[in-house]
PDB file of C-alpha atoms in Angstrom:
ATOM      1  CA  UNK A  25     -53.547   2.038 -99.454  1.00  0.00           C
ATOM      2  CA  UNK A  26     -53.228  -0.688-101.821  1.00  0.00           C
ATOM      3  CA  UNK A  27     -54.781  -4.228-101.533  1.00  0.00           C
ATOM      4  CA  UNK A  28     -51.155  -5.854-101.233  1.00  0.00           C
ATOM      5  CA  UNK A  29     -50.201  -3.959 -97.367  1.00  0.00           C
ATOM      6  CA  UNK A  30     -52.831  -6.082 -96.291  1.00  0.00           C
ATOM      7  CA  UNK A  31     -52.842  -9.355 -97.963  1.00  0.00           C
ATOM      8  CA  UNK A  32     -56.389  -9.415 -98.305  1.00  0.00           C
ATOM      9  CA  UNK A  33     -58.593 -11.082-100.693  1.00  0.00           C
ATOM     10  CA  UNK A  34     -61.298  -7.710-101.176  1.00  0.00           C
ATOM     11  CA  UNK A  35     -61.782  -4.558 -99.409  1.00  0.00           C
ATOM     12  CA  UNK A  36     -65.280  -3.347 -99.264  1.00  0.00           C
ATOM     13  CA  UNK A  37     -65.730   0.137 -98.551  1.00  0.00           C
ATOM     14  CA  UNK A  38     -69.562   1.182 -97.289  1.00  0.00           C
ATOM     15  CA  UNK A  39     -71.171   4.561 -96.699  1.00  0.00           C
ATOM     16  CA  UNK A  40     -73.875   4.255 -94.537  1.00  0.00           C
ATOM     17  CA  UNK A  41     -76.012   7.489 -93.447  1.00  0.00           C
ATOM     18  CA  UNK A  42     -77.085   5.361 -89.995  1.00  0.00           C
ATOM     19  CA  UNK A  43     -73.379   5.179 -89.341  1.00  0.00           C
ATOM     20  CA  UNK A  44     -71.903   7.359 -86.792  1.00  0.00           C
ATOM     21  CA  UNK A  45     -68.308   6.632 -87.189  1.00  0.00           C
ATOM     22  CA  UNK A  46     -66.084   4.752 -89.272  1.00  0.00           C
ATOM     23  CA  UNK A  47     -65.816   0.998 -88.125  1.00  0.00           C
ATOM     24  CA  UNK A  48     -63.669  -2.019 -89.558  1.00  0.00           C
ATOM     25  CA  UNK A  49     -64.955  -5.252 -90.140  1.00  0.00           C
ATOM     26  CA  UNK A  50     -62.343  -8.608 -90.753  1.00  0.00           C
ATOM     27  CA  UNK A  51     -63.528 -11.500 -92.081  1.00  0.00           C
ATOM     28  CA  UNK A  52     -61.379 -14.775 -93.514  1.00  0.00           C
ATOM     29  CA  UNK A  53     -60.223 -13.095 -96.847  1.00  0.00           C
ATOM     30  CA  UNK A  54     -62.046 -10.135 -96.873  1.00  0.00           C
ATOM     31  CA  UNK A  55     -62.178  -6.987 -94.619  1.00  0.00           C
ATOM     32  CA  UNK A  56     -65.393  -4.296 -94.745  1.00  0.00           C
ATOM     33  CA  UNK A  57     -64.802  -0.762 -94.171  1.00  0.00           C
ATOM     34  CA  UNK A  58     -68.423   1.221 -92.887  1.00  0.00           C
ATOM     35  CA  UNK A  59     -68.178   4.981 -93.235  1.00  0.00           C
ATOM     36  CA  UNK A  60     -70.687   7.933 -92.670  1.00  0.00           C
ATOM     37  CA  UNK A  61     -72.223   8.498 -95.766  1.00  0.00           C
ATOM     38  CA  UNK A  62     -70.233  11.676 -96.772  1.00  0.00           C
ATOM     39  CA  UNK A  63     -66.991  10.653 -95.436  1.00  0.00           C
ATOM     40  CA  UNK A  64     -64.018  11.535 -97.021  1.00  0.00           C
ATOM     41  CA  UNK A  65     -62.441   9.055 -98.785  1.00  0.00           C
ATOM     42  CA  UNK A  66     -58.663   9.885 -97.638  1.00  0.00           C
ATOM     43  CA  UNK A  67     -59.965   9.460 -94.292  1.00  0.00           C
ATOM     44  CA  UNK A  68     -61.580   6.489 -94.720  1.00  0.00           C
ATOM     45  CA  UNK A  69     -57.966   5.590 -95.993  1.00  0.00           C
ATOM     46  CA  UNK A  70     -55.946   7.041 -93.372  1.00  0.00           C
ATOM     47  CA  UNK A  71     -58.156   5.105 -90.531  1.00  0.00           C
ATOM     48  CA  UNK A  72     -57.554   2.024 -92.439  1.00  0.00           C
ATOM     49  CA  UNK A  73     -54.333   2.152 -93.226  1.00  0.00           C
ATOM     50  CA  UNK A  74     -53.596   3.436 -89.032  1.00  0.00           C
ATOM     51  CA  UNK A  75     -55.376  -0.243 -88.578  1.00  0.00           C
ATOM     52  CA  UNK A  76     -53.587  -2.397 -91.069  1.00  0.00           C
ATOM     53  CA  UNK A  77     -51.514  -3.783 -88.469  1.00  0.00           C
ATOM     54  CA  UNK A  78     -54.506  -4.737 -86.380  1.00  0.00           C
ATOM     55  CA  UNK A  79     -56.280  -6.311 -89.537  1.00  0.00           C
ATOM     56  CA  UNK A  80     -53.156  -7.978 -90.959  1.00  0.00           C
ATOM     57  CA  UNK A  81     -53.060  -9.884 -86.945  1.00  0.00           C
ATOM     58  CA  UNK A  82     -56.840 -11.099 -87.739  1.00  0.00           C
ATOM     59  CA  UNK A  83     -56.340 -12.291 -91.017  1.00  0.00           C
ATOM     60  CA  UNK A  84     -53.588 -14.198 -89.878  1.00  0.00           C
ATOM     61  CA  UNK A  85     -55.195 -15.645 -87.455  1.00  0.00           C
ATOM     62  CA  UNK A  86     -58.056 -16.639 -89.581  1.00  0.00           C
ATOM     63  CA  UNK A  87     -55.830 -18.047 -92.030  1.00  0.00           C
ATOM     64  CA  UNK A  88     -55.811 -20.932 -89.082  1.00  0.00           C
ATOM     65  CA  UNK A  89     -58.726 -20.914 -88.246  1.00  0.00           C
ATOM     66  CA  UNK A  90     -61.636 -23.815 -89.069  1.00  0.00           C
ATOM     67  CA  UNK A  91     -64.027 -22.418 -90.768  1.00  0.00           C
ATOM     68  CA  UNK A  92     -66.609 -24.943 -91.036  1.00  0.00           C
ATOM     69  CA  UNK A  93     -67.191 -25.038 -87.365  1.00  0.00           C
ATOM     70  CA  UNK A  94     -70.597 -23.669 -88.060  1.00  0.00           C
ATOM     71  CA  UNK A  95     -72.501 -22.173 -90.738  1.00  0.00           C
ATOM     72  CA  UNK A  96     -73.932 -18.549 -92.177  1.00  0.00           C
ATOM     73  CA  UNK A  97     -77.345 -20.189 -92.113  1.00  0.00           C
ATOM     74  CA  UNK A  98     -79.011 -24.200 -90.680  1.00  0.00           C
ATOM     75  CA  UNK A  99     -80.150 -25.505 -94.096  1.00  0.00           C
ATOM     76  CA  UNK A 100     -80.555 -29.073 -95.291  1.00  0.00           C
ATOM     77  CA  UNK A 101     -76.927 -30.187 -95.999  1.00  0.00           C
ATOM     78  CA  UNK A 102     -75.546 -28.001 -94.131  1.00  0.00           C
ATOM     79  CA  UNK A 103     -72.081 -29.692 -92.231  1.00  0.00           C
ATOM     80  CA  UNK A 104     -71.029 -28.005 -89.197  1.00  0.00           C
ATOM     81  CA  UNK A 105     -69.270 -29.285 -85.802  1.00  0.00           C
ATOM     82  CA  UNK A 106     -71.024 -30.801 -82.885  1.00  0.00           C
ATOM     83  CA  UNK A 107     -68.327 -31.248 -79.922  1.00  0.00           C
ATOM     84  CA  UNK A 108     -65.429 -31.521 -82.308  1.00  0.00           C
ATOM     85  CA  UNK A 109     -67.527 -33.971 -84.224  1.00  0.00           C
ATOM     86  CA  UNK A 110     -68.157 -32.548 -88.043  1.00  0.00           C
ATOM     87  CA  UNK A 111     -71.857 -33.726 -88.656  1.00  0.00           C
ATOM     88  CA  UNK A 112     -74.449 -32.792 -91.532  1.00  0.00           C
ATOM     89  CA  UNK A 113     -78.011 -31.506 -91.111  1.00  0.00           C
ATOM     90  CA  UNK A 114     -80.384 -33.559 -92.717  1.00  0.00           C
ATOM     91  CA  UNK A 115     -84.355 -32.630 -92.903  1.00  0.00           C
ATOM     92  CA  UNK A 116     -86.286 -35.834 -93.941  1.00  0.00           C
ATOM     93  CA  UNK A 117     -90.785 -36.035 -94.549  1.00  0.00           C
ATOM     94  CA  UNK A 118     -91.202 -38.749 -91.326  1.00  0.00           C
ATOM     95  CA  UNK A 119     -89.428 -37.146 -88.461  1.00  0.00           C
ATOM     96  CA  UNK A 120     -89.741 -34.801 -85.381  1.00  0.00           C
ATOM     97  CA  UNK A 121     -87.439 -32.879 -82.777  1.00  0.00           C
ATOM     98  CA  UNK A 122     -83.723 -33.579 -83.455  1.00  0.00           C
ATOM     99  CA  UNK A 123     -82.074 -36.414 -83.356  1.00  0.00           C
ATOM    100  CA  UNK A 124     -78.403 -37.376 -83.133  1.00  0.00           C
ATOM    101  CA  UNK A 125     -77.981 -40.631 -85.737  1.00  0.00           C
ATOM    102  CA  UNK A 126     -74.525 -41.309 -87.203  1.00  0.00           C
ATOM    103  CA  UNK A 127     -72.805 -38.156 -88.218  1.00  0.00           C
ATOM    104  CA  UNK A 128     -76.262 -36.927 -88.849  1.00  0.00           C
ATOM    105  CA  UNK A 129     -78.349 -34.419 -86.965  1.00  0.00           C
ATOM    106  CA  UNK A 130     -82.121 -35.364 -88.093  1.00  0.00           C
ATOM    107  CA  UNK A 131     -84.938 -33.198 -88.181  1.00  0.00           C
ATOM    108  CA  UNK A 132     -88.595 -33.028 -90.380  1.00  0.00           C
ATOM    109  CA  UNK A 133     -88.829 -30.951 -93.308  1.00  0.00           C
ATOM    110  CA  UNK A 134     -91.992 -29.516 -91.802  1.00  0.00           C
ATOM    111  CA  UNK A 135     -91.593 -28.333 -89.017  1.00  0.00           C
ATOM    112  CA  UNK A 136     -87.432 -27.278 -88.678  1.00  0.00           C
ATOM    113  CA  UNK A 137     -86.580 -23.883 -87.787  1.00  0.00           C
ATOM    114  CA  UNK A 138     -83.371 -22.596 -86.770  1.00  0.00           C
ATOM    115  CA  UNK A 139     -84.213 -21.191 -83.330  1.00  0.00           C
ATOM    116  CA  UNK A 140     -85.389 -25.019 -82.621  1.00  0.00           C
ATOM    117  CA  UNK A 141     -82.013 -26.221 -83.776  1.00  0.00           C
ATOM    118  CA  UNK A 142     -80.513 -23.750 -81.583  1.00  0.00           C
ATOM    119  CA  UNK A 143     -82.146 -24.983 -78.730  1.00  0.00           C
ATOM    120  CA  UNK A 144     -81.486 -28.218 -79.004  1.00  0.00           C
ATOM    121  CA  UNK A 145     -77.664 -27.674 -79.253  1.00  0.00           C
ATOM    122  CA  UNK A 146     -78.097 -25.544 -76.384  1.00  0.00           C
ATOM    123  CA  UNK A 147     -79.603 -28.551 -74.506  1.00  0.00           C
ATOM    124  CA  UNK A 148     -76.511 -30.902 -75.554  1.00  0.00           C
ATOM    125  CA  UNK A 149     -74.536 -28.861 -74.574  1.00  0.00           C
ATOM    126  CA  UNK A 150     -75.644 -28.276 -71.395  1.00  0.00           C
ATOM    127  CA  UNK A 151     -75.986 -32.121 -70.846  1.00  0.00           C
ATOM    128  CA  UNK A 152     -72.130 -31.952 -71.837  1.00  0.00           C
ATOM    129  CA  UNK A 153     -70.970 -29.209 -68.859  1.00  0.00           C
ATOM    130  CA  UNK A 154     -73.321 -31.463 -66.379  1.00  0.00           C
ATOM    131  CA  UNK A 155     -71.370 -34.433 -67.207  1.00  0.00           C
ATOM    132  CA  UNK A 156     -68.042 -32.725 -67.113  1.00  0.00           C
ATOM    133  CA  UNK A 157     -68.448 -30.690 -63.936  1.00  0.00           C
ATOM    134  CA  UNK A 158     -69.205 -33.873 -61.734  1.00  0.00           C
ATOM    135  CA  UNK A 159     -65.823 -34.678 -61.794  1.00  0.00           C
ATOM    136  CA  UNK A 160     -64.110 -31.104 -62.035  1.00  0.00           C
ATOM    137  CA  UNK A 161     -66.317 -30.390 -59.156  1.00  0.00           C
ATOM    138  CA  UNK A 162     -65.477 -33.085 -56.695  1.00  0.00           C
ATOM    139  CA  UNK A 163     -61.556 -32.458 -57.084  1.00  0.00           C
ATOM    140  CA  UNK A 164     -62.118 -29.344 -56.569  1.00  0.00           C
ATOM    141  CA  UNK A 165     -64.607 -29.137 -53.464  1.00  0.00           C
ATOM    142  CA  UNK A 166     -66.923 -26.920 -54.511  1.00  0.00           C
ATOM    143  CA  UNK A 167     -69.618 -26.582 -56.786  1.00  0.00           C
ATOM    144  CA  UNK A 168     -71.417 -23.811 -58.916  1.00  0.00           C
ATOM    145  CA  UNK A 169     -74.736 -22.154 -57.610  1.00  0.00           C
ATOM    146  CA  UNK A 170     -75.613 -22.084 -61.180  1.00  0.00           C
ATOM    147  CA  UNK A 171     -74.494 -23.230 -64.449  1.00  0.00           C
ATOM    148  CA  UNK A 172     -75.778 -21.170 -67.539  1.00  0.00           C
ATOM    149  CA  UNK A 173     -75.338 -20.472 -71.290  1.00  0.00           C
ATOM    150  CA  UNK A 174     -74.180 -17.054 -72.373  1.00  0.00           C
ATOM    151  CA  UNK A 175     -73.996 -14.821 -75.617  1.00  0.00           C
ATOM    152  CA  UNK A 176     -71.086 -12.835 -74.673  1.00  0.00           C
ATOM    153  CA  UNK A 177     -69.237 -11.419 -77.644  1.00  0.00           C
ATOM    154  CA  UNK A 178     -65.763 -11.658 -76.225  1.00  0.00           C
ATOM    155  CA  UNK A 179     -65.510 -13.976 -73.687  1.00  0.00           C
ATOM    156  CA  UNK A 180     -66.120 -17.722 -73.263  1.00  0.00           C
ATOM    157  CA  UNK A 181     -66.775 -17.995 -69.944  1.00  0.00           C
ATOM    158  CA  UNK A 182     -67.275 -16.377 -66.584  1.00  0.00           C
ATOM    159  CA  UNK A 183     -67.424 -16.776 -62.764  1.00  0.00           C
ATOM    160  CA  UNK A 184     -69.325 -14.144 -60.834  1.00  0.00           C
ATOM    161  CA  UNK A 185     -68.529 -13.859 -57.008  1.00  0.00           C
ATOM    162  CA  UNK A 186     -72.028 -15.205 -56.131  1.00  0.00           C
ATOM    163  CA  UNK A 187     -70.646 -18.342 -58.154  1.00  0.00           C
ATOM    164  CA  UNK A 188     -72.597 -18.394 -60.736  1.00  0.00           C
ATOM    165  CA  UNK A 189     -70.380 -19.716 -64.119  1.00  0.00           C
ATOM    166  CA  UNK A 190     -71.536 -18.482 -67.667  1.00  0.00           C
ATOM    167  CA  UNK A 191     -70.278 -20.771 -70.247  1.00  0.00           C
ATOM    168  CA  UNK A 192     -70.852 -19.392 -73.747  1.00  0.00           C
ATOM    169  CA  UNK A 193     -73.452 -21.772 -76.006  1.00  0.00           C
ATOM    170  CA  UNK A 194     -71.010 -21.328 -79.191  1.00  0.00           C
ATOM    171  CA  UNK A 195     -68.894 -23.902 -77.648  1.00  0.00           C
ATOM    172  CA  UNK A 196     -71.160 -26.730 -78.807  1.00  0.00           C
ATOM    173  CA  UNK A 197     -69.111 -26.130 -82.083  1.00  0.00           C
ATOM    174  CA  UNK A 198     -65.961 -26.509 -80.276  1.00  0.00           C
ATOM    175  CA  UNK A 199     -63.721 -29.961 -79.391  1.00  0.00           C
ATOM    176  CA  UNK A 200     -64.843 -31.891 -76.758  1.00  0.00           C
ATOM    177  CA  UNK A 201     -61.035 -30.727 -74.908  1.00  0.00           C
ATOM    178  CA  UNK A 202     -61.635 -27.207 -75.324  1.00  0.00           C
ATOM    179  CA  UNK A 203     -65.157 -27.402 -73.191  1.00  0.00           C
ATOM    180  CA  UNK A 204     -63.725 -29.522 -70.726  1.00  0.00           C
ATOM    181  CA  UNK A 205     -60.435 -26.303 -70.360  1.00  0.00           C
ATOM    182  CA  UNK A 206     -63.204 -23.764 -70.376  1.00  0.00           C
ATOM    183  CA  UNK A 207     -65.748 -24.846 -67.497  1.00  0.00           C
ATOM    184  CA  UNK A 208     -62.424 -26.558 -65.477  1.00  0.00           C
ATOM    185  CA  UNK A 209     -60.822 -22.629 -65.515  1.00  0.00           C
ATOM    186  CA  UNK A 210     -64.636 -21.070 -64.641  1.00  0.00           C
ATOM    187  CA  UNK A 211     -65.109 -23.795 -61.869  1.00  0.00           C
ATOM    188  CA  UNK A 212     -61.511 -23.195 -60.787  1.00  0.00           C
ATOM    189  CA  UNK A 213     -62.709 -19.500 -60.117  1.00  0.00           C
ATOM    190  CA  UNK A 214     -64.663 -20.651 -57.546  1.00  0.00           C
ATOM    191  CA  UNK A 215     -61.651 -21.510 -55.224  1.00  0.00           C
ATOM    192  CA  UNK A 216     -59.343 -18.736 -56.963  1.00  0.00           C
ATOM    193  CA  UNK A 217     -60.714 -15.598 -57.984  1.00  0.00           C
ATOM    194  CA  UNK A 218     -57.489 -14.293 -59.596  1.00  0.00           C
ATOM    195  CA  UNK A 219     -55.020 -15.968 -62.165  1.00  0.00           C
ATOM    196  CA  UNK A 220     -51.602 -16.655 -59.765  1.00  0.00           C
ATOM    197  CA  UNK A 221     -49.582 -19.229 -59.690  1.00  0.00           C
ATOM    198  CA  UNK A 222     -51.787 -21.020 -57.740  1.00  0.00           C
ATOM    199  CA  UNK A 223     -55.060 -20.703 -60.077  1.00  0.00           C
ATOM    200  CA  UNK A 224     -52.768 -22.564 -62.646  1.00  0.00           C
ATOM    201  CA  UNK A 225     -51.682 -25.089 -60.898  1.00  0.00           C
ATOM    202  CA  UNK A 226     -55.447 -25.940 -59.479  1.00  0.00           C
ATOM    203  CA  UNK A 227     -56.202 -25.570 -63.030  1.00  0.00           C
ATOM    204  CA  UNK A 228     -53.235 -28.068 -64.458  1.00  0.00           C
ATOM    205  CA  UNK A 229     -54.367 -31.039 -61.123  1.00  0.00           C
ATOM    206  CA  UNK A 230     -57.859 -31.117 -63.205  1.00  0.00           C
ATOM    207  CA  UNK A 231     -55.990 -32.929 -66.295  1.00  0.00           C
ATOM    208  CA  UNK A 232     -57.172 -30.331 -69.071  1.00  0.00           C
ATOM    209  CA  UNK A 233     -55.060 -29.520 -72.281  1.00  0.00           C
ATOM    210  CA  UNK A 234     -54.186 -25.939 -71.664  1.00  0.00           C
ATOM    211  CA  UNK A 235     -51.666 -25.116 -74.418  1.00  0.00           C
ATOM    212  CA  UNK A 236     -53.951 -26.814 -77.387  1.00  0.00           C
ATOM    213  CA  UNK A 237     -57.295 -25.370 -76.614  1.00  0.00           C
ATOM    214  CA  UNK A 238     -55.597 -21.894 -75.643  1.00  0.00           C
ATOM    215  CA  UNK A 239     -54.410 -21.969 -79.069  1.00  0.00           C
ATOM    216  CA  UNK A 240     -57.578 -23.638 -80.788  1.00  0.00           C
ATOM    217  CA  UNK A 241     -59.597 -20.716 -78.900  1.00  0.00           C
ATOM    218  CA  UNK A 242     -56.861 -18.066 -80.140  1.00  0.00           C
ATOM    219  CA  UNK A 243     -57.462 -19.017 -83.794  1.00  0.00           C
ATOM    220  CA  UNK A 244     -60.696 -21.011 -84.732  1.00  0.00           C
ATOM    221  CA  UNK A 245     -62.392 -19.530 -81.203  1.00  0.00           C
ATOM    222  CA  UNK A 246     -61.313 -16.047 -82.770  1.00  0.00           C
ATOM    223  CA  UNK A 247     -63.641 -16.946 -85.415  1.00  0.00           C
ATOM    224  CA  UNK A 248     -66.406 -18.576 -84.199  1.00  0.00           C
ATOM    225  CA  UNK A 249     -66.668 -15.641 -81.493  1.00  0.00           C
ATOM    226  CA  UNK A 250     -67.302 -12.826 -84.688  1.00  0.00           C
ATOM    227  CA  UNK A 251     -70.014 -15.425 -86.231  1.00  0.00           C
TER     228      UNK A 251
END
């Protein structure tokens, strides 16, 4: 299958003996292709090629997708966004913790790791859902037994019949609008449990933008979900 069917930038082909079966990997630009290490290189091919439609969809969609929302690794310099906000990590001799100055996210030299860094974004973005869900909450009538931060690899958000609501932590790097759509539909699962008509008109009285972040979390949300 040539490089052109795809409209890719590279196609990296890997034999791996610890892999069991042939799996497909799309990034922006560039797709991986992990084989069993003897695999047959016309069926490494043919599985490809019976997937080009499926990778041609994801490349598209990265194509539109904002890749800066957060980067490969936390380094000094590195710019990635905070709430829809694009700041720049900055690790300086006289500070401690994190702190929020400017467009700046400020942190010592010393002592910065990245599972710190982590954990404070996970704490402003909790303070961010508590501050949203007063309001959703009291339109709504009811509130959440529980409001926690998720890893989830395909999903953004949940609502489990015991009403607890799972928000996923990579939304920190997500607009401020595309939160607010995310907990409103979770918190709205607390009165509907299903998606009728009526969910989505509950879901339209709490004053969200459905049809931008649906599309924000089809294309850039795409992404940031396979970081």
């Amino acid at each position: 299958m040539q490089r052109s069917e795809l409209g890719i930038v590279s196609l990296e082909i890997k034999h791996s003996r610890r892999a069991r079966r042939i799996t497909i990997r799309v990034l922006p630009g560039h797709v991986i292709v992990t084989a069993p290490a003897g695999t047959p290189e016309q069926l490494i091919a043919s599985v490809t090629k019976e997937k080009s439609l499926w990778i041609k969809q994801k490349l598209a969609i990265y194509a539109q997708a904002d890749l800066s929302l957060c980067p490969d690794r936390f380094r000094d310099g590195a710019v990635f966004s905070l709430l829809g906000r694009k700041v720049s990590l900055k690790l300086i001799s006289d500070s401690c913790g994190f702190q929020l100055r400017g467009n700046s996210v400020i942190s010592s030299e010393h002592t910065f790791s990245e599972p710190a860094l982590r954990a404070w974004l996970d704490k402003v973005l909790m303070q961010e859902l508590i501050s949203m869900s007063e309001g959703f909450c009291s339109a709504l009538g009811k509130r959440p037994s529980r409001t926690r931060l998720g890893n989830a690899r395909t999903r953004w958000g949940s609502c489990s019949h015991a009403g607890t609501v799972m928000i996923n932590r990579k939304l920190v790097h997500a607009p401020r609008s595309v939160v607010a759509y995310v907990l409103a539909h979770e918190l709205v699962h607390l009165v509907h449990r299903n998606h009728s008509k009526d969910f989505w008109r509950e879901l339209e009285g709490l004053k969200v933008n459905i049809p931008d972040s649906k599309k924000w979390l089809r294309t850039s949300g795409m992404w940031l979900l396979a970081q």
